[in-house]
CSV table of C-alpha atoms in Angstrom, one decimal:
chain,number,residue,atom,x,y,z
V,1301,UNK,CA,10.6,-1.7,-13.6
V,1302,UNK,CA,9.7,1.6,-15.4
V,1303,UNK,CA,6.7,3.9,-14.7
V,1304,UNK,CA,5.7,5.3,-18.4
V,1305,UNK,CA,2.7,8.2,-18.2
V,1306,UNK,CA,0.8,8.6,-21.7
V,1307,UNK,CA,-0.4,11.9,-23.1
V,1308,UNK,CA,-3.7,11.4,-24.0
V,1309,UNK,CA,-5.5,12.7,-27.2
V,1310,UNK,CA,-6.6,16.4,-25.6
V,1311,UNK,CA,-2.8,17.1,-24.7
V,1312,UNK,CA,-1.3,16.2,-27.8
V,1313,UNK,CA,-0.4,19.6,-29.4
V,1314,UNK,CA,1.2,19.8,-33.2
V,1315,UNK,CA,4.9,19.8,-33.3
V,1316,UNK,CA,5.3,18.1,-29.9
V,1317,UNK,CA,8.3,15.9,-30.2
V,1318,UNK,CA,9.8,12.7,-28.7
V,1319,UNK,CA,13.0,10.9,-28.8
V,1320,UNK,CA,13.7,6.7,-28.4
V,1321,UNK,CA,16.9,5.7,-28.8
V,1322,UNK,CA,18.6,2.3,-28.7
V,1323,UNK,CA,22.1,0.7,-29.9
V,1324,UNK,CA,22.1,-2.7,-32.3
V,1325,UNK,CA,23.7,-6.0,-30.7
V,1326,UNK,CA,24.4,-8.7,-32.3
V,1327,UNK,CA,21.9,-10.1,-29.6
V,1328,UNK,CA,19.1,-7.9,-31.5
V,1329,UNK,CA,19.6,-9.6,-34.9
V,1330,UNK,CA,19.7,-13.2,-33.6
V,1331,UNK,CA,16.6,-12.5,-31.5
V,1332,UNK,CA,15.2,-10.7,-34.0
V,1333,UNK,CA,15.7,-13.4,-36.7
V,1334,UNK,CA,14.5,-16.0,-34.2
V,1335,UNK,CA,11.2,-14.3,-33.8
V,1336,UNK,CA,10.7,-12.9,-37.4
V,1337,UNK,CA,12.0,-16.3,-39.3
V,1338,UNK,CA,13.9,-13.8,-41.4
V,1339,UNK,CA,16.9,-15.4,-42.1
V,1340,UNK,CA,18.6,-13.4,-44.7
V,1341,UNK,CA,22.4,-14.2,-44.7
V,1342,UNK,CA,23.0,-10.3,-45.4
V,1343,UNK,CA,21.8,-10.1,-41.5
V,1344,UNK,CA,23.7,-13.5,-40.6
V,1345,UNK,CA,26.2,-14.5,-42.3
V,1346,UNK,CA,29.4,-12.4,-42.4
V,1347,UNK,CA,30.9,-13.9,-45.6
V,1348,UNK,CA,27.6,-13.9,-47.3
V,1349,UNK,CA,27.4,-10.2,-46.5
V,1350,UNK,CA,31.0,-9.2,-47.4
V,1351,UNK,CA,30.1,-9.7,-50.9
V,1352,UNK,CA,27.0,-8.0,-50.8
V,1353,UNK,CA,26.5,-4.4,-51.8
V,1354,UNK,CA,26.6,-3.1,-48.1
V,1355,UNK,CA,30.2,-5.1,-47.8
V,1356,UNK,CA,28.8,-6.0,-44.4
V,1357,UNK,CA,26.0,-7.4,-41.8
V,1358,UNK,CA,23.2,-5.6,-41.7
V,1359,UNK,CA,20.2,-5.2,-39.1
V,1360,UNK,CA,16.4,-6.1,-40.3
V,1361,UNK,CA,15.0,-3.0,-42.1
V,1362,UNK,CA,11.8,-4.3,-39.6
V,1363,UNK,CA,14.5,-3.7,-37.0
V,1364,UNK,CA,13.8,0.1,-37.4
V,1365,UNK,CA,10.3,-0.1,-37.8
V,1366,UNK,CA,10.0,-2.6,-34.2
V,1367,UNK,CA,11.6,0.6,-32.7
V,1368,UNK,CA,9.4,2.9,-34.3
V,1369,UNK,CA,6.6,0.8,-32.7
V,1370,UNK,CA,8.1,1.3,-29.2
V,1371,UNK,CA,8.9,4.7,-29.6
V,1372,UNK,CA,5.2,5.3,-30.2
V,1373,UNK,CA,3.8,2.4,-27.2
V,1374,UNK,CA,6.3,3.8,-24.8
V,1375,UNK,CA,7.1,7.2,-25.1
V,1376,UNK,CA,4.9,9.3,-27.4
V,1377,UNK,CA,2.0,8.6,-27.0
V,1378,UNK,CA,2.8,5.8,-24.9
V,1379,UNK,CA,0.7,3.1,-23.8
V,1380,UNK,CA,-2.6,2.7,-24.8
V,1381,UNK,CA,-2.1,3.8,-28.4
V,1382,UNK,CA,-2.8,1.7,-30.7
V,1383,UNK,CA,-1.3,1.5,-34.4
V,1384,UNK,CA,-3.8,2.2,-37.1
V,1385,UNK,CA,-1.0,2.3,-40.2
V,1386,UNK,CA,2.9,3.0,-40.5
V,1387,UNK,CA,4.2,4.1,-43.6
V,1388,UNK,CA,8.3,3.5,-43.8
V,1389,UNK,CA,11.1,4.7,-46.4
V,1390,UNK,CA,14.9,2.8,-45.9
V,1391,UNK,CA,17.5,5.7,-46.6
V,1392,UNK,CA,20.4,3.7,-45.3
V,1393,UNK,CA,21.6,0.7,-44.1
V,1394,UNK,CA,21.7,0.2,-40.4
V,1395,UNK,CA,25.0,-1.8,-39.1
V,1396,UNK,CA,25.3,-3.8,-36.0
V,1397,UNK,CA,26.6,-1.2,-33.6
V,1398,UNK,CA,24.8,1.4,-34.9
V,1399,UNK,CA,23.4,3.8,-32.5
V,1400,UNK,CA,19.8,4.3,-33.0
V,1401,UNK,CA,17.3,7.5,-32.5
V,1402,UNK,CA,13.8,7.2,-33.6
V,1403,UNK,CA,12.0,10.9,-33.4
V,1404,UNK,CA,8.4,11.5,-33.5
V,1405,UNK,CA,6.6,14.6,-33.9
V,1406,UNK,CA,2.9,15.1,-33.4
V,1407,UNK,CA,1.9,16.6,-37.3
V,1408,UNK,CA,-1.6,16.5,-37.1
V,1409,UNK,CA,-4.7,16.0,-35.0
V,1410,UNK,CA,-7.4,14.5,-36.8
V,1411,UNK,CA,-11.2,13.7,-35.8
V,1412,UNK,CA,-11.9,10.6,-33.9
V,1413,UNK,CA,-8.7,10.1,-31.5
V,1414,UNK,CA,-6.8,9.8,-34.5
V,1415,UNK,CA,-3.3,11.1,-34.9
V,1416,UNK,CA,-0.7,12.1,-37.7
V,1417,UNK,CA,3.1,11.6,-36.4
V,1418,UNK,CA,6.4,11.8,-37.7
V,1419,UNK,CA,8.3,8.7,-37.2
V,1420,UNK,CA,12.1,8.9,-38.3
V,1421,UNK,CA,15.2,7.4,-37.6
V,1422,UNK,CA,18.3,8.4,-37.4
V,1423,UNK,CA,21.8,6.8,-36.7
V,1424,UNK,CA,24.9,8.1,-34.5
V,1425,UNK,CA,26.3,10.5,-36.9
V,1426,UNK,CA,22.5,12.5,-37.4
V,1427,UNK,CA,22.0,10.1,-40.7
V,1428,UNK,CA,18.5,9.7,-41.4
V,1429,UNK,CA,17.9,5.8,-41.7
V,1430,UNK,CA,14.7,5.4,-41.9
V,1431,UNK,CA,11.9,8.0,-43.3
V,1432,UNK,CA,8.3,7.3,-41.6
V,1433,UNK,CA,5.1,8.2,-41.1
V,1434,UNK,CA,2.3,6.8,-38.7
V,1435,UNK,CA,-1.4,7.2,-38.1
V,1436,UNK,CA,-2.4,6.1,-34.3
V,1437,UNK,CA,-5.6,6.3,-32.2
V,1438,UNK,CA,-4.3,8.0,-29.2
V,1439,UNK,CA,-5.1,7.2,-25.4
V,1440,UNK,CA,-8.3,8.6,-24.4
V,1441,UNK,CA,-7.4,9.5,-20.9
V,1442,UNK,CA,-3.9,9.9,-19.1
V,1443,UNK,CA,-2.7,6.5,-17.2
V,1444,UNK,CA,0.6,5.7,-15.5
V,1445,UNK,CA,2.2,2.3,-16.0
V,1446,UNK,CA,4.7,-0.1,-15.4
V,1447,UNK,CA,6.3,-1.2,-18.3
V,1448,UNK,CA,7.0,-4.8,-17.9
V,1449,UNK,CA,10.9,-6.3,-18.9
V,1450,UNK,CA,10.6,-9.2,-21.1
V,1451,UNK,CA,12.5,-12.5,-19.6
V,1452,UNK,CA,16.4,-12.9,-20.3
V,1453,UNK,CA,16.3,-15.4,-23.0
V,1454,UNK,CA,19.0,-17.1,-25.2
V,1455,UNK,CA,17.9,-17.5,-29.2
V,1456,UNK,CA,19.4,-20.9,-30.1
């Protein structure tokens, strides 16, 4: 298991930045198909998607924004944050083996715990994927945790 330490509200300073990053499997799309019900040939079908405009499979566009929302619950903040909005743009499509980097960056500290970050993605070669913006209600005080590994399941 992992220790994760949150910065809490006081020591988040403007322009403070982050990094997350995580490669596509083709385990990620089943599971993530399984869970979302989004079953979208483009994502599962490789003939379906060779005749689409991306001439290939592509992940979830949710994909992205379900590693946004870990970047944020595991790294910057970290835990204890809690989501009050994301705002996401697609640039590009994101492709099984795909190498992905979300980066945060604190852009403004509001009233109330609340929080203005960055939230962008970007793929192996430095492409921005994903454009974003999130507003968050930051951890009140600094806690260490142990972030918890899901079970090894199969998606059927």
């Amino acid at each position: 298991m992992t220790q994760v330490t949150n910065t809490p509200y006081e020591a988040l300073e403007v322009g403070q930045k982050a990094e997350y990053k995580k490669s596509v499997e083709e385990r990620d799309i089943q599971l993530f198909a399984a869970m979302s019900g989004d079953h979208n040939p483009v994502h599962l079908d490789a003939e379906f998607a060779a005749k689409s405009m991306f001439r290939e499979r592509i992940a979830h566009g949710m994909f992205s924004g379900a590693l946004i929302s870990a970047a944020v619950a595991c790294t910057l903040p970290g835990p204890g944050t809690i989501y009050l909005g994301q705002q996401m743009s697609f640039q590009k499509p994101v492709k099984i083996g795909d190498t992905l980097t979300v980066r945060l960056e604190i852009l403004e500290k509001l009233p109330k715990f609340k929080v203005r970050i960055a939230t962008n993605v970007y793929n192996q070669n430095d492409e921005l994927v994903v454009q974003g913006e999130a507003e968050i209600l930051a951890p009140r005080k600094q806690q260490t945790v142990e972030l918890v590994s899901p079970p090894n399941f199969v998606a059927s």
